Amino acid sequence: MKDIYTQARRKSHATLAFKLTNGRGSFVFMMFFSDNDRESKDKLYIFLVRTSVLIEVKLYGKHLDGQFEAYFKEQDKKLIRKELGLVSSFNPFSFERLLSELNSQIPQSYSFINVAETLRQHKDILKDTKLKNIIDEASKIYLIGPKQLPEDKKPRENTLRKLSLYVQADLRLIEKFINILKKHNCTLAWTADPERQRHDILAMMRNIDTDL
C-alpha cells in the first residue's frame, strides 16, 4: 500500500478506502490516519461486505517506507473464510495466497473521488463501535456552513470527512471545497436538525475565497 498511502499523505487526505474482490468475497479496506485519529492511526479496517462484518487489524512497520505488516487473529481468518463461502474445514484454502492475491489488486494511484465513493457506498460501516471516532459528533450530519478557525487551530479530518458522506454533491466539487477550507483554515459547522441544513456549497466557497 506504499504508493497510495504516500500519495494520500502528500495530498493531506488522511483517509484510504478501496474495495477488492476475491471469489465470492468482497472486501472494503480502510485506513484513517490524521493527527486526530489516534485510536485508528495504525489500524487496517476490513469490511466483509457479503457477511456484513468489520474486522480490525493492527499494522506494524514504517508505513512511509512501505512497511505494512499485518497480523490476523484466528477469529479474523475464520470470518474471512466465511466471507469467501468456505464454511467447511475440508475446503482447500491458503490464507497467505489470499493475502497475496488481494495485495496484487491494491490500487497504485490515489484518487479522492474513488476513496470518497467507496465510503459513500458503505457509510453505514462508520456506525460500528470500532469506528466511532472516525467522524466527529456522528449524530450531526446536516451541513450548516464554514467556520473560521483561530491561527493555532487546524480543520480536523474527522469533521471534513462528513462532506463526502452526507452532502449530496459532485465529489469533484467536494474535493475542491475541502482544499479551500484547508487553504483558508476553516472548518465546518454541522447540526442534527435537518431544518437548519444549507445546500449551496458554491456560495459557501465563494464566501471563503473571493477569487472563485
N, CA and C of each residue as an Amber inpcrd file, in Angstrom:
protein
   636
   0.8100000  -1.2110000   0.0000000   0.0000000   0.0000000   0.0000000
   0.8490000   1.2690000   0.0000000   2.1340000   1.1180000  -0.1820000
   3.0220000   2.2680000  -0.0470000   2.6150000   3.4220000  -0.9540000
   2.3520000   3.1340000  -2.2470000   2.1060000   4.2130000  -3.1990000
   0.8720000   5.0370000  -2.8440000  -0.2720000   4.3720000  -2.6340000
  -1.4710000   5.1610000  -2.3600000  -1.4190000   5.7890000  -0.9730000
  -0.7620000   5.1220000  -0.0330000  -0.6190000   5.6950000   1.3100000
   0.2270000   6.9680000   1.2470000   1.3520000   6.9000000   0.5520000
   2.2450000   8.0540000   0.4310000   1.5540000   9.2000000  -0.3020000
   0.8070000   8.8700000  -1.3580000   0.0990000   9.9100000  -2.1090000
  -0.9700000  10.5780000  -1.2510000  -1.6670000   9.7830000  -0.4440000
  -2.6900000  10.3500000   0.4430000  -2.0640000  11.2850000   1.4650000
  -0.9200000  10.8980000   1.9930000  -0.2150000  11.7580000   2.9510000
   0.2370000  13.0470000   2.2760000   0.7360000  12.9220000   1.0510000
   1.2330000  14.0900000   0.3230000   0.1130000  15.0770000   0.0310000
  -1.0740000  14.5660000  -0.2450000  -2.2150000  15.4170000  -0.5570000
  -2.9610000  15.8700000   0.7030000  -2.4670000  15.4620000   1.8660000
  -3.0830000  15.7920000   3.1550000  -4.4890000  15.2200000   3.2830000
  -4.7500000  14.1180000   2.5930000  -6.0150000  13.4090000   2.7560000
  -5.7240000  12.1690000   3.5910000  -6.0230000  12.2440000   4.8480000
  -5.6240000  11.1850000   5.7800000  -6.6490000  10.0580000   5.8340000
  -7.0860000   9.6260000   4.6610000  -8.0920000   8.5740000   4.5820000
  -7.8220000   7.7060000   3.3600000  -7.9140000   6.4050000   3.5330000
  -7.8400000   5.4700000   2.4130000  -9.0420000   4.5430000   2.4840000
  -9.6090000   4.2350000   1.3410000 -10.6910000   3.2490000   1.2680000
 -10.7430000   2.7150000  -0.1520000 -10.7390000   1.4050000  -0.2850000
 -10.8660000   0.7900000  -1.6020000 -11.4780000  -0.5960000  -1.4370000
 -12.1240000  -1.0480000  -2.5010000 -12.8560000  -2.3140000  -2.4610000
 -12.1860000  -3.3270000  -3.3770000 -11.9740000  -4.5330000  -2.8810000
 -11.3780000  -5.6160000  -3.6540000 -12.2870000  -6.8420000  -3.5710000
 -12.2090000  -7.6860000  -4.5910000 -12.9930000  -8.9160000  -4.5800000
 -12.0780000 -10.1140000  -4.7980000 -12.5100000 -11.2440000  -4.2510000
 -11.7910000 -12.4990000  -4.4440000 -12.8080000 -13.6260000  -4.3190000
 -13.0320000 -14.3520000  -5.4190000 -14.0430000 -15.3960000  -5.3820000
 -15.4000000 -14.8260000  -5.0220000 -16.0350000 -15.4070000  -4.0260000
 -17.3370000 -14.9210000  -3.5660000 -17.2040000 -13.7610000  -2.5800000
 -16.0070000 -13.4860000  -2.1580000 -15.7950000 -12.4690000  -1.1320000
 -15.6060000 -11.0670000  -1.6910000 -16.0680000 -10.0930000  -0.9270000
 -15.9020000  -8.6780000  -1.2750000 -15.4020000  -7.9540000  -0.0300000
 -14.3070000  -7.2040000  -0.1770000 -13.6060000  -6.6290000   0.9690000
 -13.3950000  -5.1260000   0.7730000 -13.8230000  -4.3390000   1.7520000
 -13.5510000  -2.9000000   1.7470000 -12.4360000  -2.6330000   2.7580000
 -11.2990000  -2.1600000   2.2740000 -10.1460000  -1.8530000   3.1280000
 -10.1470000  -0.3580000   3.4420000  -9.9140000  -0.0280000   4.7180000
  -9.9440000   1.3750000   5.1400000  -8.8130000   1.6800000   6.1190000
  -8.2460000   2.8760000   5.9600000  -7.2890000   3.4060000   6.9360000
  -7.6180000   4.8670000   7.1960000  -7.4760000   5.2830000   8.4570000
  -7.7270000   6.6630000   8.8700000  -6.5260000   7.0980000   9.7040000
  -5.7890000   8.1180000   9.2530000  -4.5020000   8.3750000   9.8930000
  -4.1610000   9.8620000  10.0320000  -5.1590000  10.6830000  10.3320000
  -4.8610000  12.0830000  10.6250000  -4.3030000  12.1800000  12.0440000
  -3.8480000  13.3630000  12.4170000  -3.3380000  13.5680000  13.7750000
  -4.4260000  13.3280000  14.8250000  -5.6880000  13.4780000  14.4090000
  -6.8040000  13.2870000  15.3370000  -7.2700000  11.8360000  15.4170000
  -6.7380000  10.9950000  14.5280000  -7.1390000   9.5850000  14.5020000
  -6.2020000   8.7380000  15.3610000  -6.0760000   9.1180000  16.6100000
  -5.1070000   8.4370000  17.4740000  -5.4280000   6.9480000  17.6380000
  -6.6990000   6.6240000  17.7770000  -7.0800000   5.2330000  18.0320000
  -6.9940000   4.3610000  16.7800000  -7.0730000   4.9720000  15.6050000
  -7.1220000   4.1890000  14.3650000  -5.8830000   4.3480000  13.4970000
  -4.9460000   5.1660000  13.9360000  -3.8380000   5.5920000  13.0770000
  -3.0460000   4.4240000  12.4880000  -2.7990000   3.3950000  13.2280000
  -2.0140000   2.2550000  12.7580000  -2.8610000   0.9920000  12.6630000
  -4.1070000   1.1800000  12.2470000  -5.0050000   0.0340000  12.1150000
  -5.5700000  -0.0320000  10.6980000  -5.7520000  -1.2500000  10.2450000
  -6.4080000  -1.5100000   8.9660000  -7.7770000  -2.0940000   9.2710000
  -8.8070000  -1.4700000   8.7170000 -10.1650000  -1.9610000   8.9080000
 -10.6070000  -2.6480000   7.6180000 -11.1520000  -3.8370000   7.7650000
 -11.6140000  -4.5890000   6.6010000 -13.0830000  -4.9360000   6.8080000
 -13.9200000  -4.3930000   5.9320000 -15.3520000  -4.7060000   5.9970000
 -15.6280000  -5.8450000   5.0300000 -16.1690000  -6.9350000   5.5550000
 -16.5290000  -8.0980000   4.7590000 -17.9660000  -7.8820000   4.2790000
 -18.0960000  -7.5000000   3.0130000 -19.3620000  -6.9660000   2.5140000
 -20.4760000  -8.0100000   2.5200000 -20.2100000  -9.1970000   2.0330000
 -21.2610000 -10.2070000   1.8860000 -21.8230000 -10.6440000   3.2340000
 -20.9500000 -10.7280000   4.2460000 -21.3830000 -11.1700000   5.5740000
 -21.5750000 -10.0140000   6.5580000 -21.3200000  -8.7780000   6.0990000
 -21.5390000  -7.5660000   6.9210000 -20.8160000  -7.6150000   8.2580000
 -19.5250000  -7.9050000   8.2020000 -18.6930000  -7.9660000   9.4030000
 -17.4920000  -7.0420000   9.2180000 -17.1500000  -6.3100000  10.2750000
 -15.9720000  -5.4420000  10.2390000 -14.8970000  -6.0170000  11.1460000
 -13.7020000  -6.1950000  10.5930000 -12.5910000  -6.6460000  11.4210000
 -11.5230000  -5.5630000  11.4680000 -10.7800000  -5.5580000  12.5550000
  -9.7610000  -4.5410000  12.8170000  -8.4190000  -5.2380000  12.9610000
  -7.4360000  -4.7930000  12.1880000  -6.1240000  -5.4390000  12.1620000
  -5.0480000  -4.4100000  12.5110000  -4.2210000  -4.7260000  13.4730000
  -3.1200000  -3.8550000  13.8620000  -2.0130000  -3.9220000  12.8070000
  -1.5150000  -2.7490000  12.3980000  -0.4340000  -2.6780000  11.4170000
   0.8620000  -2.2590000  12.1060000   1.9480000  -2.8720000  11.6780000
   3.2760000  -2.5420000  12.2010000   4.1780000  -2.1210000  11.0430000
   5.2860000  -1.4900000  11.3880000   6.2520000  -1.0890000  10.3750000
   6.1700000   0.3870000  10.0430000   7.1850000   0.8750000   9.3170000
   7.2300000   2.2740000   8.8770000   6.4620000   2.3840000   7.5700000
   5.2450000   2.9110000   7.6670000   4.3510000   2.9060000   6.5160000
   4.8840000   3.7360000   5.3410000   5.5160000   4.8660000   5.6240000
   6.0490000   5.6970000   4.5390000   7.1980000   5.0130000   3.8110000
   7.7920000   4.0070000   4.4480000   8.8400000   3.2150000   3.7950000
   8.2700000   1.9610000   3.1390000   6.9640000   1.8560000   3.1530000
   6.3290000   0.7190000   2.5080000   6.1670000  -0.5030000   3.3830000
   6.3390000  -0.3500000   4.6790000   6.2030000  -1.4900000   5.5870000
   4.7960000  -1.5030000   6.1970000   4.0160000  -2.5060000   5.8130000
   2.6680000  -2.6790000   6.3320000   2.5340000  -4.1330000   6.7810000
   2.9570000  -4.3940000   7.9780000   2.9340000  -5.7620000   8.4950000
   1.6550000  -5.9640000   9.3140000   0.8150000  -6.8720000   8.8170000
  -0.4730000  -7.1120000   9.4580000  -0.5040000  -8.5020000  10.0620000
  -1.0800000  -8.6000000  11.2550000  -1.1970000  -9.8830000  11.9340000
  -2.6750000 -10.1840000  12.1870000  -3.1610000 -11.2590000  11.5800000
  -4.5680000 -11.6230000  11.6810000  -4.7700000 -12.6560000  12.7790000
  -5.7970000 -12.4290000  13.5780000  -6.1680000 -13.3910000  14.6180000
  -6.8740000 -14.5810000  13.9560000  -6.8960000 -15.6880000  14.6500000
  -7.5630000 -16.8730000  14.1180000  -9.0500000 -16.6030000  13.8690000
  -9.6530000 -15.8070000  14.7480000 -11.0630000 -15.4690000  14.5610000
 -11.2540000 -14.6560000  13.2820000 -10.3150000 -13.7520000  12.9800000
 -10.3920000 -12.9700000  11.7450000 -10.3350000 -13.8950000  10.5330000
  -9.4520000 -14.8740000  10.5860000  -9.3040000 -15.8110000   9.4710000
 -10.5870000 -16.6120000   9.2680000 -11.2280000 -16.9920000  10.3460000
 -12.4860000 -17.7400000  10.2430000 -13.5700000 -16.8800000   9.5890000
 -13.6080000 -15.5960000   9.9760000 -14.6010000 -14.6890000   9.4070000
 -14.3470000 -14.4670000   7.9140000 -13.0870000 -14.3870000   7.5280000
 -12.7390000 -14.2120000   6.1180000 -13.0950000 -15.4680000   5.3150000
 -12.8580000 -16.6360000   5.8820000 -13.2650000 -17.8780000   5.2260000
 -14.7810000 -17.8830000   4.9920000 -15.5200000 -17.4200000   5.9830000
 -16.9770000 -17.3670000   5.8560000 -17.3760000 -16.3900000   4.7530000
 -16.7010000 -15.2540000   4.6790000 -16.9750000 -14.2770000   3.6180000
 -16.7530000 -14.8990000   2.2430000 -15.7410000 -15.7240000   2.1380000
 -15.4270000 -16.3870000   0.8680000 -16.3610000 -17.5620000   0.5700000
 -17.1830000 -17.9220000   1.5480000 -18.0910000 -19.0380000   1.3600000
 -17.4580000 -20.3810000   1.6360000 -16.3150000 -20.3770000   2.3140000
 -15.6000000 -21.6200000   2.6360000 -15.9740000 -22.0450000   4.0490000
 -17.1730000 -22.5720000   4.2010000 -17.6740000 -22.8860000   5.5400000
 -17.1840000 -24.2330000   6.0440000 -16.7370000 -25.0850000   5.1600000
 -16.2500000 -26.3950000   5.5620000 -14.7440000 -26.3710000   5.7610000
 -14.2720000 -27.0090000   6.7990000 -12.8320000 -27.0680000   7.0630000
 -12.1070000 -27.9290000   6.0440000 -12.8770000 -28.6390000   5.2090000
 -12.2640000 -29.5080000   4.2020000 -11.9390000 -28.7540000   2.9140000
 -12.4400000 -27.5020000   2.8100000 -12.1180000 -26.7180000   1.6160000
 -10.6350000 -26.3900000   1.5880000  -9.9560000 -26.6710000   0.4710000
  -8.5380000 -26.2790000   0.3790000  -8.4220000 -24.7590000   0.3670000
  -7.6050000 -24.2220000   1.2440000  -7.5170000 -22.7590000   1.3640000
  -6.1660000 -22.3660000   1.9350000  -5.5390000 -21.3950000   1.2940000
  -4.2770000 -20.8440000   1.7780000  -4.4970000 -19.3660000   2.0890000
  -4.4320000 -19.0190000   3.3690000  -4.6330000 -17.6200000   3.7660000
  -3.5480000 -16.7340000   3.1830000  -2.3170000 -17.2290000   3.1400000
  -1.1990000 -16.4660000   2.5900000  -1.4240000 -16.1810000   1.1080000
  -1.9560000 -17.1710000   0.3850000  -2.2220000 -16.9580000  -1.0460000
  -3.3190000 -15.9130000  -1.2430000  -4.3570000 -15.9570000  -0.4010000
  -5.4170000 -14.9580000  -0.4700000  -4.8510000 -13.5640000  -0.2840000
  -4.0140000 -13.3850000   0.7570000  -3.4260000 -12.0640000   1.0150000
  -2.5760000 -11.6090000  -0.1640000  -1.8380000 -12.5320000  -0.7620000
  -1.0100000 -12.1970000  -1.9140000  -1.8740000 -11.7520000  -3.0920000
  -2.9890000 -12.4500000  -3.3160000  -3.8840000 -12.0930000  -4.4160000
  -4.5420000 -10.7360000  -4.1880000  -4.9680000 -10.4840000  -2.9530000
  -5.5650000  -9.1870000  -2.6340000  -4.5310000  -8.0740000  -2.7390000
  -3.3350000  -8.3580000  -2.2560000  -2.2600000  -7.3730000  -2.2990000
  -1.9650000  -6.9250000  -3.7250000  -2.0410000  -7.8690000  -4.6730000
  -1.7470000  -7.5480000  -6.0750000  -2.8300000  -6.6710000  -6.6980000
  -4.0090000  -6.5980000  -6.0610000  -5.1140000  -5.7930000  -6.5940000
  -5.1550000  -4.3770000  -6.0340000  -4.3580000  -4.0790000  -5.0220000
  -4.4190000  -2.7570000  -4.3830000  -4.0930000  -1.6660000  -5.4070000
  -4.9350000  -0.6370000  -5.5120000  -4.6660000   0.4510000  -6.4620000
  -3.3120000   1.1080000  -6.1770000  -2.6310000   1.4830000  -7.2320000
  -1.3140000   2.0980000  -7.0640000  -1.3420000   3.6140000  -7.1650000
  -2.5060000   4.1670000  -7.4960000  -2.6280000   5.6260000  -7.5420000
  -3.7970000   6.0670000  -6.6720000  -3.5850000   7.1330000  -5.9260000
  -4.5920000   7.6490000  -5.0040000  -5.5920000   8.5290000  -5.7430000
  -6.8550000   8.3650000  -5.4580000  -7.9100000   9.2060000  -6.0180000
  -8.8980000   9.5600000  -4.9180000  -9.0230000  10.8390000  -4.6290000
 -10.0020000  11.2790000  -3.6400000 -11.3970000  10.8160000  -4.0270000
 -11.7110000  10.8880000  -5.3360000 -13.0380000  10.5090000  -5.8140000
 -13.3270000   9.0440000  -5.4950000 -12.3670000   8.1700000  -5.7970000
 -12.5710000   6.7430000  -5.5570000 -12.7180000   6.4320000  -4.0660000
 -11.8810000   7.0810000  -3.2540000 -11.9620000   6.8770000  -1.8020000
 -13.3230000   7.3400000  -1.2790000 -13.7290000   8.5340000  -1.6880000
 -14.9980000   9.0940000  -1.2170000 -16.1890000   8.2580000  -1.6860000
 -16.1450000   7.7880000  -2.9260000 -17.2320000   6.9560000  -3.4460000
 -17.3490000   5.6550000  -2.6510000 -16.2090000   5.0660000  -2.3270000
 -16.2120000   3.8240000  -1.5560000 -16.8430000   4.0370000  -0.1880000
 -16.4620000   5.1220000   0.4770000 -17.0290000   5.4040000   1.7980000
 -18.5140000   5.7380000   1.7150000 -18.9030000   6.4710000   0.6620000
 -20.3250000   6.7960000   0.4840000 -21.1670000   5.5250000   0.3370000
 -20.6660000   4.6020000  -0.4640000 -21.4100000   3.3750000  -0.7340000
 -21.5610000   2.5090000   0.5190000 -20.6200000   2.6700000   1.4470000
 -20.6310000   1.8100000   2.6380000 -20.6080000   2.6430000   3.9220000
 -21.2700000   3.7900000   3.9100000 -21.1700000   4.7100000   5.0490000
 -21.7620000   4.1500000   6.3400000 -22.6430000   3.1720000   6.2200000
 -23.1990000   2.5640000   7.4340000 -22.1260000   1.8490000   8.2460000
 -21.0150000   1.5010000   7.6020000 -19.8970000   0.8730000   8.3190000
 -19.4450000   1.7660000   9.4710000 -19.4790000   3.0790000   9.2500000
 -18.9330000   4.0160000  10.2250000 -19.7450000   4.0690000  11.5150000
 -20.8960000   3.3900000  11.5410000 -21.6810000   3.3110000  12.7710000
 -21.1320000   2.2440000  13.7100000 -20.2440000   1.4010000  13.2010000
 -19.6580000   0.3570000  14.0320000 -18.8530000   0.9870000  15.1640000
 -18.9270000   0.4020000  16.3380000 -18.2380000   0.9670000  17.5040000
 -16.7210000   1.0360000  17.3100000 -16.1680000   0.1670000  16.4580000
 -14.7290000   0.2220000  16.2050000 -14.3250000   1.5250000  15.5170000
 -15.2960000   2.1590000  14.8490000 -15.0070000   3.3700000  14.0710000
 -15.7030000   4.6080000  14.6410000 -16.0300000   4.5630000  15.9090000
 -16.8450000   5.6300000  16.4970000 -16.1660000   6.9930000  16.4900000
 -14.8340000   7.0420000  16.4130000 -14.1390000   8.3330000  16.4430000
 -13.6640000   8.8010000  15.0710000 -14.0590000   8.0870000  14.0220000
 -13.6120000   8.4330000  12.6780000 -14.2370000   9.7440000  12.2090000
 -15.4750000  10.0120000  12.6390000 -16.1020000  11.3000000  12.3480000
 -16.5390000  11.9310000  13.6620000 -16.4690000  13.2560000  13.7130000
 -16.8660000  13.9900000  14.9180000 -18.3910000  14.0670000  15.0180000
 -18.8820000  13.9450000  16.2310000 -20.3030000  14.1660000  16.5120000
 -21.1790000  13.4780000  15.4590000 -21.1710000  12.1610000  15.5040000
 -21.7890000  11.3450000  14.4540000 -23.2740000  11.6240000  14.2340000
 -23.9580000  12.1530000  15.2380000 -25.3900000  12.4380000  15.0760000
 -25.6420000  13.7080000  14.2650000 -24.6250000  14.5390000  14.1180000
 -24.7830000  15.7980000  13.3810000 -24.3260000  15.5880000  11.9300000
 -25.2840000  15.3790000  11.0390000 -24.9550000  15.0450000   9.6520000
 -25.4750000  16.0750000   8.6410000 -26.0480000  17.1820000   9.1280000
 -26.5940000  18.2110000   8.2350000 -25.6890000  19.4470000   8.2740000
 -25.2540000  19.8570000   7.1050000 -24.2700000  20.9330000   6.9970000
 -24.8980000  22.3090000   7.2340000 -24.2540000  23.0840000   8.1070000
 -24.6360000  24.4820000   8.3050000 -23.7490000  25.3880000   7.4590000
 -22.4330000  25.1940000   7.5620000 -21.5320000  26.0120000   6.7490000
 -20.1530000  26.1450000   7.3700000 -19.2640000  26.8870000   6.6850000
 -17.8840000  27.0570000   7.1470000 -17.7860000  27.9080000   8.4040000
 -16.7040000  27.6920000   9.1100000 -16.4300000  28.4560000  10.3210000
 -14.9250000  28.7150000  10.3890000 -14.5520000  29.9810000  10.5240000
 -13.1380000  30.3340000  10.5800000 -12.5080000  29.8570000  11.8850000
 -11.3090000  29.3100000  11.7580000 -10.5850000  28.8420000  12.9380000
  -9.5000000  29.8430000  13.3380000  -9.1490000  29.9040000  14.6180000
  -8.0130000  30.7400000  15.0330000  -6.7110000  30.1720000  14.4640000
  -5.6690000  30.9800000  14.4610000  -4.4060000  30.5880000  13.8350000
  -3.7850000  29.3470000  14.4620000  -4.0540000  29.1230000  15.7450000
  -3.4360000  27.9780000  16.4190000  -4.2480000  26.6820000  16.2690000
  -5.3060000  26.7280000  15.4430000  -6.1320000  25.5420000  15.2000000
  -6.0960000  25.1900000  13.7180000  -6.3400000  23.9190000  13.4150000
  -6.4200000  23.4390000  12.0470000  -7.7020000  22.6230000  11.8710000
  -8.3020000  22.6310000  10.6630000  -9.5090000  21.8200000  10.4610000
  -9.2210000  20.3430000  10.6560000 -10.1390000  19.6490000  11.2920000
  -9.9790000  18.2280000  11.5990000 -10.5380000  17.3680000  10.4640000
  -9.7580000  16.3670000  10.0660000 -10.2370000  15.4350000   9.0470000
 -11.5220000  14.7560000   9.5150000 -11.6460000  14.5400000  10.8240000
 -12.8200000  13.8710000  11.3800000 -14.1040000  14.6700000  11.1340000
 -13.9480000  15.9810000  10.9290000 -15.0850000  16.8410000  10.6090000
 -15.2800000  16.9510000   9.1020000 -14.1910000  17.1180000   8.3620000
 -14.2780000  17.3000000   6.9130000 -14.7660000  16.0400000   6.2040000
 -14.5110000  14.8680000   6.7740000 -14.9470000  13.6090000   6.1600000
 -16.4570000  13.5640000   5.9450000 -17.1800000  14.2960000   6.7660000
 -18.6370000  14.2770000   6.6620000 -19.1220000  14.8030000   5.3120000
 -18.3470000  15.6830000   4.6930000 -18.7630000  16.2440000   3.4050000
 -18.9890000  15.1430000   2.3750000 -18.0400000  14.2330000   2.2700000
 -18.1560000  13.1440000   1.2960000 -19.3170000  12.2170000   1.6220000
 -19.5730000  12.0330000   2.9040000 -20.5640000  11.0570000   3.3330000
 -21.9940000  11.5710000   3.2690000 -22.2040000  12.8240000   3.6700000
 -23.5640000  13.2790000   3.9150000 -24.0450000  14.4380000   3.0430000
 -23.1650000  15.0100000   2.2450000 -23.5840000  16.0980000   1.3640000
 -23.7150000  15.5500000  -0.0520000 -24.9070000  15.6280000  -0.6040000
 -25.1690000  15.0870000  -1.9380000 -24.7540000  16.1020000  -2.9970000
 -23.4630000  16.1020000  -3.2850000 -22.9080000  16.9850000  -4.3070000
 -21.8390000  16.2200000  -5.0640000 -21.5030000  16.7120000  -6.2390000
 -20.4550000  16.0850000  -7.0400000 -19.1680000  16.0180000  -6.2160000
 -18.5300000  14.8620000  -6.2270000 -17.3490000  14.6820000  -5.3850000
 -16.1630000  15.5400000  -5.8240000 -16.1360000  15.9310000  -7.0940000
 -15.0760000  16.8560000  -7.5330000 -15.2590000  18.2200000  -6.8690000
 -16.5160000  18.6150000  -6.7010000 -16.8140000  19.8660000  -6.0030000
 -16.4820000  19.7440000  -4.5240000 -16.8050000  18.5870000  -3.9470000
 -16.4780000  18.3440000  -2.5370000 -14.9700000  18.4320000  -2.3200000
 -14.1920000  17.8200000  -3.1990000 -12.7380000  17.8550000  -3.0690000
 -12.2230000  19.2930000  -3.1260000 -12.7610000  20.0650000  -4.0640000
 -12.3460000  21.4760000  -4.1850000 -12.7250000  22.2650000  -2.9270000
 -13.9000000  21.9890000  -2.3910000 -14.3660000  22.6620000  -1.1790000
 -13.4280000  22.3600000  -0.0100000 -13.0520000  21.1070000   0.1400000
 -12.1400000  20.7190000   1.2240000 -10.8010000  21.4350000   1.0830000
 -10.2820000  21.5060000  -0.1420000  -8.9980000  22.1910000  -0.3690000
  -9.0940000  23.6700000  -0.0100000 -10.2270000  24.3030000  -0.3270000
 -10.4270000  25.7150000   0.0080000 -10.5220000  25.9050000   1.5170000
 -11.2310000  25.0120000   2.1740000 -11.3480000  25.0910000   3.6340000
  -9.9720000  25.0140000   4.2900000  -9.1530000  24.0880000   3.8170000
  -7.8170000  23.9350000   4.3950000  -6.9340000  25.1440000   4.0750000
  -7.0470000  25.6380000   2.8550000  -6.2410000  26.7890000   2.4430000
  -6.5240000  28.0110000   3.3090000  -7.7900000  28.2030000   3.6790000
  -8.1910000  29.3790000   4.4500000  -8.4030000  29.0670000   5.9330000
  -7.9500000  27.8770000   6.3500000  -8.0080000  27.4810000   7.7520000
  -9.4300000  27.5730000   8.3240000 -10.3480000  26.9490000   7.6070000
 -11.7450000  26.9250000   8.0410000 -12.1740000  25.4890000   8.3270000
 -13.1010000  25.3570000   9.2390000 -13.7270000  24.0630000   9.4810000
 -15.1970000  24.1760000   9.0790000 -16.0010000  23.1960000   9.4880000
 -17.4130000  23.2070000   9.1410000 -18.2660000  23.0350000  10.3850000
 -19.4090000  23.6930000  10.3820000 -20.3920000  23.5170000  11.4480000
 -21.4820000  22.5800000  10.9410000 -21.8920000  21.6400000  11.8140000
 -22.9080000  20.6500000  11.4650000 -24.0150000  20.6580000  12.5180000
 -25.1690000  20.1430000  12.1360000 -26.2950000  20.0930000  13.0600000
 -27.0330000  18.7630000  12.9140000 -27.7870000  18.4090000  13.9440000
 -28.6410000  17.2200000  13.8810000 -30.0450000  17.5790000  13.3860000
 -30.2790000  18.8660000  13.1480000 -31.5910000  19.3540000  12.7360000
 -31.6280000  19.5720000  11.2190000 -32.3420000  18.7610000  10.4680000
 -32.3800000  18.9200000   9.0090000 -32.9580000  20.2580000   8.5520000
 -33.7590000  20.9010000   9.3980000 -34.3510000  22.1920000   9.0340000
 -33.3010000  23.3020000   8.9420000 -32.1710000  23.1110000   9.5860000
 -31.1140000  24.1450000   9.5790000 -30.0780000  23.9050000   8.4740000
 -30.2650000  22.8650000   7.7240000 -29.2880000  22.4880000   6.7030000
 -29.2290000  23.5050000   5.5630000 -28.0010000  23.7670000   5.0960000
 -27.7810000  24.6200000   3.9240000 -27.1960000  23.7650000   2.8080000
 -27.5720000  24.0980000   1.5680000 -27.2060000  23.2340000   0.4440000
 -26.2580000  23.8790000  -0.5650000 -26.1670000  25.1890000  -0.5750000
 -25.4140000  25.8690000  -1.6290000 -23.9180000  25.8890000  -1.3210000
 -23.2260000  24.8340000  -1.7040000 -21.7900000  24.7320000  -1.4410000
 -21.0090000  25.7840000  -2.2270000 -21.4290000  26.0450000  -3.4570000
 -20.7200000  27.0450000  -4.2740000 -20.7370000  28.4140000  -3.6010000
 -21.8760000  28.7850000  -3.0310000 -21.9700000  30.0720000  -2.3290000
 -21.0370000  30.0820000  -1.1230000 -20.9640000  28.9750000  -0.4090000
 -20.0620000  28.8770000   0.7420000 -18.6160000  29.0430000   0.2990000
 -18.2740000  28.4220000  -0.8150000 -16.9050000  28.5060000  -1.3120000
 -16.5520000  29.9310000  -1.7060000 -17.5010000  30.6150000  -2.3560000
 -17.2350000  31.9990000  -2.7850000 -17.1230000  32.9500000  -1.5880000
 -17.8540000  32.6490000  -0.5180000 -17.7550000  33.4820000   0.6840000
 -16.3730000  33.3550000   1.3360000 -15.7310000  32.1990000   1.1570000
 -14.4140000  31.9800000   1.7260000 -13.3170000  32.5030000   0.8060000
 -13.4320000  32.1680000  -0.4890000 -12.4020000  32.5110000  -1.4700000
 -12.9940000  33.4070000  -2.5370000 -12.7110000  34.6790000  -2.4570000
 -13.3080000  35.6770000  -3.3800000 -12.7490000  35.5600000  -4.7910000
 -11.7210000  34.7580000  -5.0100000 -11.1500000  34.5830000  -6.3460000
 -11.9760000  33.6060000  -7.1940000 -12.9200000  32.9210000  -6.5890000
 -13.7220000  31.9480000  -7.3280000 -14.7290000  32.6470000  -8.2400000
